[in-house]
């Protein structure tokens, strides 16, 4: 049966023809054709399936459509982060320029496939990371940028970019959508702006902890009293958090404030007068104050807790460039005024700061710390002793507070051995390192005042040789050998805390303008190495350090003279008899057989690694390179065990071991982060804070050990 559509019209057959042939004519089909009324057939309207009645293919199509609509909408909201934007060193304005230059706009235009770079408004872009890449695998040295693109601002200033943004697709490590942060800014702003009400439901979220029944609950009739022992980064940031939440904080520091500490260090360098409690290790700011002031950390600079620390340092006077620089550092000259500002803010919050005060003992009641016994660190008289009561104690000492470890053991606090590294500090002329790293661009350094950064390096090797003698015939031991605390344009300094011991470190000022470059070359050591020298127990690593520091002091002949050897003679195993290169170390150097300083298996591991380093950096092994002994205090030789959820000691309630001395950090930034988290944890324990730490700065990442 044929079905004819009822709305077919004959007029559809009517055509118009050209008048080129006027004789040709066609009848009018509109009048001649007459269709009868036929049966109309209509299709029923299709019922739309919804919910569970949808076919899987329909569900997938709808989900994809919604996803595409959401993606398109998201492209025009918030921020895109653009990575790996490279600019030649010749075209870039230089290391001290942190804005958006014309060459950078050209690189951004390439990512957007926007035809005219000059039409892009610089105001829509923000540099969030800038680093210098001089690796030999590159065609040429270049500055590498990470840039945030504010889409709303870009579209308002240049609407022609709409089409090009619509074509953007995320690609990990190249261009990514940046999620909206929960909180940002310095720590003070974060705490003061965080909502403090209606958070009872979140009060059990911090660190994933659900039961505070065993924690000390302090009465609401008074402020909780907290002692913070040590004014290094972890102690300062713990004090800041607790004081901002309203605790009654006393910051106790065995050393002196930076003003007096600077004078004591000057007396050491000029007149060889070592103040046992105020020196390169002890005093306001910790050991990092007189160092290179490195702020790099293995936690990761994009971590929100790290950014909070850096923003806080900027708040107290650090240059804002540390928020952008791929390898941020401050230098001693910038750290000193920063610490003054930090101290002033703490005092304005009501923090009591006691410099020149040593903590001799803990006051323990049952299994809880209830106070500390302190004395004047400038005298040994018992008459200066005081007992001070506190609700909690944060132990934020540095890795050189050896007497503190002994005191903790007397209270049966769980202190365990921890691997660390020892070695020698190598020093080269800075011009040589510039030449090795930059070749033809070396002249652009200009002692830290040029376009490109003063050259540094970072080398590491894993040594596992069967022919190397090992302790106790234990078979081959794999070791890491690496450069540590590299100080370009710096100097070698004394970090001894005892006249009979000799240990060194490196430091530099912000400009890094000295003639020398130095770095520690260290190898990892563990319990097997300690046992080989008959050192046992929790403090075996400490005794291991002390043994080589005393041996180095003997090699130098005393009076803080450092034993040295050229790297070529160290490799050949002979005394440096010819004139040794000049050293930046100001208390004098003496030629010695440094290849006899360590046990043979450690010396051989160092030798092997140095040869490998020379393969990576040709010219590293040089007659002008001078090895100094000895570098032993790369990190704490112990770890004071604590709970991973509350950061409270596993042995004593109310005791919070934090930072580098406790074995949970290494370097300024990671120590500050650890102290910050401890401050939040204790504030919650004391009922001062009921929020979720994760909701502010993300999950804590300080339960392990971090180094530079």
XYZ file of C-alpha atoms in Angstrom:
708
model
C 0.000 0.000 0.000
C 1.428 3.344 -0.968
C 1.318 6.135 1.539
C 1.290 9.634 0.172
C 2.103 12.538 2.440
C -0.900 14.823 2.756
C 1.118 18.030 2.640
C 2.702 17.387 -0.735
C 2.020 20.401 -2.972
C 2.055 20.512 -6.768
C 3.507 23.969 -6.556
C 6.764 22.263 -5.816
C 6.829 21.265 -9.460
C 6.546 24.816 -10.630
C 9.850 26.057 -12.025
C 11.013 29.274 -13.508
C 12.913 29.100 -16.799
C 14.994 31.517 -18.688
C 13.356 33.649 -21.434
C 16.030 32.665 -23.907
C 13.447 30.610 -25.779
C 10.121 32.536 -25.747
C 8.368 29.966 -27.863
C 8.735 27.288 -25.260
C 5.870 27.274 -22.766
C 4.591 24.739 -20.210
C 1.054 24.268 -18.894
C 0.084 25.478 -15.430
C 0.230 22.287 -13.357
C -1.257 24.033 -10.358
C -4.632 24.157 -12.054
C -4.493 20.884 -14.000
C -3.589 18.617 -11.085
C -6.296 17.956 -8.555
C -5.484 15.455 -5.721
C -8.259 13.904 -3.687
C -8.265 14.212 0.108
C -6.138 11.308 1.241
C -5.785 9.641 4.653
C -3.347 11.561 6.872
C -0.768 9.376 8.683
C 1.217 10.964 11.598
C 3.954 9.409 13.725
C 3.369 9.402 17.472
C 5.566 11.773 19.445
C 8.567 9.881 20.891
C 8.514 9.589 24.647
C 11.733 10.935 26.183
C 13.423 8.419 28.472
C 14.618 9.786 31.794
C 16.522 8.528 34.780
C 17.132 4.793 34.896
C 15.099 4.274 31.699
C 17.867 5.909 29.627
C 20.037 3.651 27.523
C 23.730 3.574 28.510
C 24.630 5.302 25.250
C 22.180 8.114 26.050
C 23.582 8.516 29.529
C 27.118 8.694 28.150
C 26.119 11.245 25.528
C 24.351 13.435 28.080
C 27.286 13.235 30.503
C 29.711 14.141 27.740
C 27.520 17.069 26.691
C 27.291 18.357 30.265
C 31.052 17.874 30.708
C 31.796 19.814 27.528
C 29.461 22.618 28.577
C 31.128 22.753 32.002
C 34.619 22.647 30.471
C 33.783 25.487 28.120
C 32.389 27.529 31.005
C 35.422 26.789 33.196
C 37.791 27.927 30.488
C 36.500 31.454 30.917
C 36.634 31.529 34.705
C 39.462 31.851 37.176
C 43.091 31.225 36.334
C 45.092 29.177 33.874
C 48.686 28.329 34.805
C 51.163 28.254 31.931
C 54.386 26.313 32.485
C 57.822 26.059 30.857
C 57.860 29.413 29.109
C 61.497 29.783 28.113
C 63.271 33.034 27.237
C 66.878 33.242 26.092
C 69.273 34.806 28.586
C 70.129 37.425 25.955
C 66.475 38.485 25.518
C 65.357 38.370 29.151
C 65.614 41.545 31.287
C 67.620 39.533 33.836
C 67.500 37.735 37.181
C 66.271 40.757 39.153
C 63.249 41.439 36.915
C 60.070 39.700 38.074
C 57.440 41.303 35.834
C 55.964 40.457 32.428
C 58.348 41.467 29.641
C 57.716 41.667 25.881
C 59.633 38.418 25.203
C 57.464 36.689 27.815
C 54.279 37.998 26.170
C 55.511 36.496 22.906
C 55.883 33.092 24.565
C 52.405 33.406 26.081
C 50.991 34.302 22.657
C 52.479 31.079 21.262
C 50.672 29.023 23.904
C 47.373 30.789 23.153
C 48.100 30.756 19.397
C 47.225 34.450 19.526
C 48.620 36.205 16.439
C 49.659 39.573 17.900
C 51.611 39.373 21.171
C 51.675 43.151 21.581
C 47.876 43.146 21.957
C 48.042 40.981 25.103
C 47.701 43.141 28.251
C 50.548 42.447 30.731
C 48.146 43.185 33.611
C 46.311 39.903 32.935
C 49.416 37.827 33.670
C 51.414 37.202 36.825
C 54.828 35.526 37.101
C 54.645 32.870 39.831
C 57.993 31.172 39.196
C 61.219 32.199 37.507
C 64.375 30.135 37.355
C 67.546 29.984 35.312
C 68.327 26.845 33.315
C 71.935 26.527 32.162
C 72.014 22.749 31.655
C 74.212 21.643 28.811
C 71.354 19.726 27.161
C 69.741 23.072 26.346
C 70.622 24.843 23.096
C 71.363 27.927 25.154
C 70.895 29.082 28.755
C 67.451 30.485 29.380
C 65.112 31.793 32.017
C 62.113 29.526 32.555
C 58.814 31.013 33.700
C 55.566 29.782 35.184
C 52.778 32.320 34.622
C 49.218 32.633 35.903
C 46.674 33.976 33.385
C 43.628 35.735 34.860
C 40.983 34.946 32.245
C 38.390 37.466 33.475
C 40.888 40.287 33.377
C 42.261 39.182 30.006
C 38.808 39.133 28.385
C 37.855 42.501 29.824
C 41.057 44.099 28.524
C 41.297 42.227 25.230
C 37.979 40.614 24.081
C 39.621 39.269 20.902
C 41.239 36.508 23.007
C 37.842 34.807 23.589
C 38.108 32.481 20.598
C 41.675 31.481 21.447
C 40.872 30.713 25.088
C 37.944 28.566 23.961
C 40.417 26.360 22.090
C 42.681 25.822 25.127
C 42.868 22.273 26.428
C 44.552 21.328 29.722
C 47.852 19.497 29.483
C 49.696 18.469 32.626
C 52.924 20.384 33.078
C 52.208 22.707 30.148
C 48.921 24.503 30.893
C 46.550 23.681 33.712
C 43.482 25.084 35.389
C 44.367 26.356 38.857
C 41.899 25.275 41.545
C 40.611 27.978 43.837
C 42.698 28.029 47.009
C 41.081 27.789 50.399
C 43.211 30.375 52.122
C 46.254 32.300 51.012
C 48.547 34.933 52.383
C 50.840 35.144 55.373
C 50.207 33.085 58.477
C 48.955 36.056 60.482
C 46.262 36.863 57.916
C 45.301 33.207 57.557
C 44.691 32.799 61.287
C 42.904 36.119 61.730
C 40.661 35.636 58.701
C 39.779 32.022 59.389
C 36.179 31.637 60.653
C 36.286 30.661 64.293
C 32.583 29.979 64.850
C 30.265 27.123 63.928
C 33.120 24.682 63.520
C 32.264 22.118 66.136
C 31.705 19.512 63.441
C 35.191 20.073 62.153
C 36.881 19.990 65.543
C 37.932 16.373 65.169
C 39.319 16.685 61.675
C 42.747 18.083 62.331
C 45.380 15.482 61.495
C 42.546 12.922 61.252
C 42.308 12.657 65.036
C 39.027 11.593 66.655
C 39.757 11.313 70.392
C 41.199 14.039 72.600
C 40.201 12.400 75.877
C 43.833 11.798 76.859
C 44.933 15.350 76.083
C 45.280 18.012 78.706
C 42.183 20.211 78.814
C 43.098 23.522 80.306
C 40.558 25.559 82.300
C 38.857 28.389 80.455
C 39.438 30.796 83.352
C 42.992 31.621 82.192
C 45.195 31.538 79.136
C 47.181 28.331 78.628
C 50.893 28.769 79.339
C 53.257 27.331 76.739
C 57.051 27.258 76.729
C 58.784 27.166 73.361
C 62.417 26.109 73.685
C 64.578 27.428 70.848
C 64.149 30.471 68.599
C 65.053 28.860 65.297
C 62.489 28.691 62.461
C 60.392 25.961 64.087
C 60.303 27.746 67.450
C 59.469 31.127 65.936
C 56.606 29.809 63.816
C 55.186 27.669 66.629
C 55.258 30.754 68.889
C 53.569 32.854 66.226
C 50.677 30.428 65.750
C 50.074 29.938 69.474
C 50.308 33.638 70.266
C 47.878 34.524 67.463
C 45.412 32.041 68.976
C 45.773 33.689 72.378
C 48.136 31.429 74.329
C 50.504 32.840 76.959
C 53.802 31.985 75.251
C 57.332 32.171 76.647
C 60.091 31.762 74.049
C 63.292 30.521 75.699
C 66.604 30.833 73.819
C 69.985 29.817 75.220
C 71.769 32.166 72.804
C 71.556 35.904 72.333
C 69.442 38.238 70.191
C 70.877 38.882 66.735
C 72.449 42.207 67.752
C 74.573 40.699 70.549
C 75.007 37.453 68.651
C 76.590 39.376 65.765
C 79.103 40.938 68.163
C 79.922 37.520 69.652
C 80.515 36.057 66.197
C 82.711 39.032 65.338
C 84.827 38.360 68.448
C 85.166 34.723 67.383
C 86.290 35.558 63.849
C 88.669 38.363 64.847
C 89.955 37.336 68.293
C 89.160 33.576 68.358
C 86.896 34.028 71.372
C 84.187 31.341 71.280
C 81.073 32.055 73.324
C 79.694 28.613 74.124
C 76.070 29.786 74.093
C 76.187 32.518 71.420
C 77.877 31.561 68.165
C 77.175 30.345 64.627
C 74.856 27.612 66.016
C 73.155 29.132 69.064
C 71.141 32.339 69.148
C 68.113 34.077 67.696
C 67.091 32.551 64.366
C 69.052 29.343 64.933
C 71.968 28.059 62.883
C 70.334 29.257 59.670
C 70.782 32.935 60.531
C 74.490 32.942 59.688
C 74.208 30.749 56.605
C 73.211 31.206 52.984
C 69.582 31.602 54.052
C 68.334 29.022 51.568
C 64.562 28.642 51.386
C 64.370 25.714 48.961
C 62.845 22.549 50.361
C 61.953 19.043 49.282
C 58.404 19.551 50.571
C 57.744 21.467 47.358
C 57.350 25.194 46.878
C 53.800 24.829 45.503
C 52.739 23.308 48.815
C 50.324 25.687 50.545
C 52.126 25.406 53.888
C 55.428 26.375 52.252
C 53.790 29.354 50.565
C 52.340 30.438 53.924
C 55.839 30.397 55.416
C 57.298 32.393 52.522
C 54.449 34.921 52.627
C 55.058 35.334 56.361
C 58.761 35.987 55.769
C 57.794 38.645 53.231
C 55.453 40.159 55.826
C 58.443 40.542 58.161
C 60.704 42.123 55.574
C 61.952 39.511 53.114
C 61.893 40.625 49.464
C 58.770 39.528 47.584
C 61.037 37.911 44.987
C 61.321 34.829 47.226
C 57.727 34.020 46.222
C 58.784 33.795 42.567
C 62.454 32.809 42.544
C 62.967 29.144 41.656
C 65.851 28.975 44.167
C 64.943 31.522 46.834
C 67.511 32.561 49.391
C 67.886 35.478 51.781
C 71.470 35.734 53.003
C 72.554 36.702 56.499
C 72.297 40.442 55.840
C 68.554 40.132 55.114
C 67.812 37.598 57.839
C 68.988 39.836 60.672
C 66.474 42.716 60.155
C 63.759 40.164 59.364
C 64.313 38.492 62.733
C 64.099 41.842 64.504
C 60.679 42.439 62.924
C 59.558 38.912 63.817
C 60.627 39.447 67.430
C 58.823 42.793 67.642
C 55.567 41.249 66.393
C 55.760 38.402 68.920
C 56.338 40.866 71.739
C 53.344 42.941 70.590
C 51.267 39.758 70.862
C 52.413 39.384 74.477
C 55.111 36.723 73.976
C 57.814 36.779 76.658
C 61.232 36.243 75.079
C 64.092 35.139 77.332
C 67.469 35.277 75.608
C 70.568 33.903 77.338
C 68.418 31.323 79.142
C 69.281 27.637 78.977
C 66.768 24.864 79.717
C 68.592 22.436 82.000
C 65.773 20.016 82.755
C 62.112 19.187 82.338
C 59.758 19.174 85.303
C 57.714 15.994 85.037
C 54.666 14.950 87.048
C 53.776 11.341 86.366
C 53.951 11.012 82.588
C 53.314 14.677 81.833
C 55.619 17.653 81.434
C 54.476 20.449 83.745
C 57.376 22.878 83.428
C 61.076 23.481 82.842
C 64.127 24.233 84.921
C 66.135 27.099 83.452
C 69.332 28.993 84.252
C 71.351 31.939 82.981
C 73.435 30.530 80.107
C 76.183 33.085 80.709
C 77.109 31.651 84.113
C 77.312 28.233 85.733
C 76.067 29.290 89.166
C 73.241 27.231 90.636
C 71.785 30.407 92.111
C 70.480 31.410 88.685
C 68.257 28.325 88.366
C 64.480 28.725 88.202
C 61.559 26.346 87.981
C 58.845 27.567 85.604
C 55.438 25.907 85.274
C 53.730 25.417 81.881
C 50.781 23.546 80.442
C 52.817 22.321 77.466
C 56.362 22.532 76.119
C 57.400 22.737 72.480
C 60.957 21.467 72.108
C 62.382 23.280 69.071
C 66.132 23.025 69.708
C 68.701 22.763 66.920
C 70.818 19.742 66.026
C 73.777 21.024 68.101
C 71.913 20.982 71.455
C 73.689 17.809 72.532
C 73.136 18.386 76.251
C 69.367 18.434 75.611
C 69.471 14.919 74.156
C 71.267 13.677 77.278
C 68.658 15.355 79.481
C 65.785 13.728 77.542
C 67.304 10.278 78.042
C 67.352 10.870 81.804
C 63.549 11.069 81.600
C 63.320 7.932 79.431
C 62.105 9.944 76.463
C 62.236 7.805 73.335
C 65.257 9.034 71.360
C 66.457 6.876 68.457
C 69.397 6.875 66.072
C 68.948 8.523 62.692
C 71.064 8.325 59.561
C 72.818 11.524 58.558
C 75.826 12.567 56.454
C 79.440 13.580 57.038
C 82.196 14.762 54.754
C 84.354 17.691 53.705
C 83.609 21.187 52.410
C 85.077 21.940 48.997
C 85.857 25.479 47.871
C 86.508 26.702 44.305
C 87.075 30.146 42.859
C 83.600 31.391 41.958
C 84.844 32.358 38.496
C 85.711 28.704 37.832
C 82.200 27.548 38.751
C 80.727 30.328 36.594
C 82.838 29.159 33.667
C 81.945 25.469 34.162
C 78.218 26.189 34.329
C 77.809 29.101 31.909
C 80.741 28.908 29.469
C 80.530 32.057 27.335
C 77.929 33.685 29.602
C 80.208 33.634 32.649
C 81.062 37.315 32.228
C 77.381 38.199 32.711
C 77.522 37.221 36.403
C 79.481 40.324 37.466
C 79.872 39.252 41.102
C 76.120 38.982 41.618
C 75.252 42.264 39.930
C 74.806 40.988 36.381
C 71.887 39.614 34.355
C 72.286 35.990 35.354
C 72.593 34.416 38.821
C 75.895 33.560 40.433
C 76.495 29.955 39.336
C 75.787 27.118 41.732
C 75.666 23.343 41.359
C 74.040 20.272 42.809
C 75.611 16.861 42.338
C 74.725 13.421 43.693
C 75.891 9.874 43.144
C 75.021 6.485 44.584
C 78.075 4.441 45.527
C 77.825 0.660 45.810
C 81.215 -0.807 44.960
C 82.154 -4.355 45.918
C 85.837 -3.508 46.074
C 85.352 -0.868 48.767
C 86.251 -2.010 52.278
C 83.229 -1.917 54.574
C 82.914 -1.881 58.372
C 82.682 -5.165 60.267
C 83.030 -7.129 57.008
C 79.340 -6.516 56.478
C 79.556 -6.662 52.698
C 79.031 -3.791 50.278
C 77.011 -0.886 51.637
C 75.269 1.441 49.240
C 75.748 5.098 50.075
C 74.609 8.399 48.699
C 77.276 11.010 48.147
C 76.020 14.473 47.332
C 76.677 18.198 47.563
C 75.025 19.884 50.511
C 74.347 23.529 51.383
C 76.101 24.923 48.302
C 77.000 28.582 48.912
C 77.836 30.496 45.716
C 79.756 33.681 46.363
C 80.133 32.638 49.996
C 82.637 31.745 52.681
C 83.525 28.853 54.987
C 82.684 29.488 58.655
C 83.259 27.797 62.005
C 80.263 26.061 63.633
C 82.010 24.540 66.647
C 80.266 24.801 70.009
C 83.229 23.409 71.962
C 86.877 24.592 71.788
C 88.153 21.015 71.560
C 86.010 20.233 68.509
C 86.164 21.558 64.968
C 83.330 21.599 62.462
C 82.479 23.965 59.614
C 79.667 25.157 57.387
C 79.132 27.655 54.575
C 77.391 31.029 54.478
C 76.866 33.901 52.061
C 75.224 37.291 51.902
C 72.275 38.153 49.696
C 74.380 39.434 46.781
C 76.676 36.373 46.838
C 79.564 38.546 45.755
C 82.622 36.881 47.322
C 85.429 35.325 45.256
C 84.679 31.789 46.396
C 82.055 29.097 45.981
C 81.792 26.335 48.578
C 79.699 23.244 49.204
C 79.842 20.247 51.491
C 80.561 16.906 49.808
C 79.019 14.391 52.182
C 78.227 10.686 52.370
C 75.459 9.004 54.326
C 76.365 7.094 57.474
C 74.244 4.726 59.548
C 74.294 2.490 62.617
C 76.782 0.068 61.006
C 79.300 2.890 60.719
C 78.715 3.859 64.349
C 79.104 0.291 65.561
C 82.371 -0.082 63.618
C 83.844 2.581 65.939
C 82.218 0.963 68.983
C 79.531 3.621 69.360
C 76.195 2.207 70.506
C 72.897 3.403 71.874
C 70.595 6.285 70.962
C 73.434 8.843 70.885
C 75.872 6.725 68.856
C 75.594 9.123 65.919
C 76.375 12.074 68.172
C 79.534 10.342 69.450
C 80.441 9.529 65.839
C 80.228 13.248 64.981
C 82.247 14.237 68.022
C 85.048 11.780 67.251
C 85.768 13.278 63.828
C 85.358 16.850 65.036
C 88.069 16.199 67.645
C 90.279 14.509 65.071
C 89.900 17.481 62.727
C 90.811 19.875 65.572
C 93.974 17.858 66.184
C 94.869 17.868 62.474
C 94.497 21.646 62.380
C 96.762 22.091 65.388
C 94.098 23.733 67.569
C 92.977 27.343 67.927
C 90.205 26.702 65.355
C 92.658 26.300 62.453
C 91.053 24.128 59.773
C 92.934 21.222 58.103
C 92.833 21.466 54.290
C 94.010 19.546 51.208
C 93.706 20.197 47.489
C 91.217 17.905 45.825
C 93.905 16.545 43.464
C 96.142 15.578 46.405
C 93.164 14.050 48.224
C 92.533 11.811 45.218
C 96.251 10.899 45.070
C 96.458 10.315 48.827
C 99.366 12.710 49.468
C 100.021 15.811 51.542
C 99.557 19.174 49.809
C 103.193 20.319 50.031
C 103.130 23.084 47.438
C 101.499 26.416 48.200
C 97.829 25.758 48.896
C 95.119 27.954 47.325
C 93.737 30.833 49.356
C 90.679 30.072 51.470
C 87.732 32.179 52.567
C 87.992 30.697 56.066
C 89.206 33.563 58.241
C 90.693 31.709 61.228
C 93.473 30.063 59.254
C 94.068 26.794 57.408
C 96.783 24.153 57.584
C 97.789 21.494 55.056
C 96.852 18.021 56.329
C 96.195 14.466 55.168
C 92.408 14.650 55.003
C 92.414 11.258 53.308
C 93.319 9.884 56.774
C 90.515 11.694 58.593
C 87.722 9.181 57.964
C 87.780 5.367 57.932
C 89.071 3.950 54.633
C 85.635 2.902 53.339
C 84.236 6.414 53.752
C 87.301 8.041 52.187
C 87.124 5.703 49.209
C 83.431 6.461 48.712
C 84.235 10.188 48.723
C 87.082 9.748 46.219
C 84.960 7.713 43.856
C 82.131 10.230 43.990
C 84.395 13.229 43.377
C 85.668 11.595 40.178
C 82.071 11.068 39.069
C 81.258 14.680 39.873
C 84.111 15.743 37.591
C 82.504 13.804 34.738
C 79.322 15.787 35.274
C 81.099 19.119 35.824
C 84.376 18.995 33.856
C 86.924 21.062 35.757
C 85.445 20.269 39.187
C 88.654 18.388 40.048
C 91.175 21.204 39.998
C 94.362 22.245 41.766
C 92.542 25.404 42.788
C 89.837 23.388 44.585
C 90.484 23.108 48.320
C 88.894 20.576 50.693
C 88.241 21.663 54.313
C 87.576 19.380 57.264
C 85.232 18.543 58.749
C 81.484 18.770 57.930
C 79.472 16.663 60.373
C 76.321 18.563 61.356
C 74.317 18.212 58.166
C 71.275 17.130 60.169
C 70.314 15.776 63.553
C 71.926 12.430 64.505
C 68.771 11.468 66.426
C 65.019 11.539 66.173
C 62.746 12.173 69.144
C 59.730 10.007 68.445
C 56.300 11.617 68.368
C 52.749 10.787 67.364
C 52.037 11.400 63.713
C 48.550 12.751 64.407
C 49.198 15.236 67.230
C 53.001 15.677 67.003
C 53.124 15.003 70.764
C 55.971 12.930 72.234
C 55.251 9.215 72.502
C 56.935 9.211 75.923
C 55.771 12.347 77.720
C 52.409 14.055 77.418
C 52.614 17.780 76.897
C 56.003 17.606 75.135
C 56.097 18.467 71.432
C 59.459 17.781 69.730
C 59.685 19.701 66.448
C 62.092 20.946 63.817
C 65.611 20.016 62.866
C 66.941 19.105 66.298
C 64.082 16.650 66.806
C 64.885 14.982 63.480
C 61.843 16.168 61.490
C 63.252 18.899 59.263
C 66.367 20.127 57.532
C 66.659 23.751 56.518
C 64.824 26.963 57.268
C 61.592 26.332 55.378
C 60.870 22.750 56.405
C 61.661 23.594 60.047
C 59.260 26.545 59.906
C 56.531 24.346 58.407
C 57.025 21.747 61.137
C 56.806 24.370 63.869
C 53.699 25.854 62.273
C 51.866 22.512 62.243
C 52.916 21.820 65.825
C 51.511 25.196 66.836
C 48.139 24.393 65.256
C 48.080 20.910 66.824
C 48.833 22.223 70.307
C 46.370 25.110 69.918
C 43.648 22.586 69.201
C 44.696 20.396 72.137
C 44.436 23.413 74.425
C 40.990 24.330 73.128
C 42.162 27.506 71.394
C 41.335 26.302 67.921
C 38.507 24.104 66.679
C 39.029 24.113 62.935
C 40.407 21.639 60.468
C 44.061 22.117 59.585
C 43.505 20.427 56.231
C 40.912 23.049 55.325
C 43.477 25.824 55.776
C 46.821 24.610 54.495
C 46.296 21.057 53.338
C 47.425 17.845 54.960
C 50.532 17.958 57.136
C 53.648 16.793 55.335
C 56.095 16.922 58.198
C 55.961 13.452 59.680
C 59.095 12.469 57.793
C 62.504 14.067 57.399
C 63.216 16.823 54.936
C 66.459 18.442 53.919
C 67.520 21.174 51.501
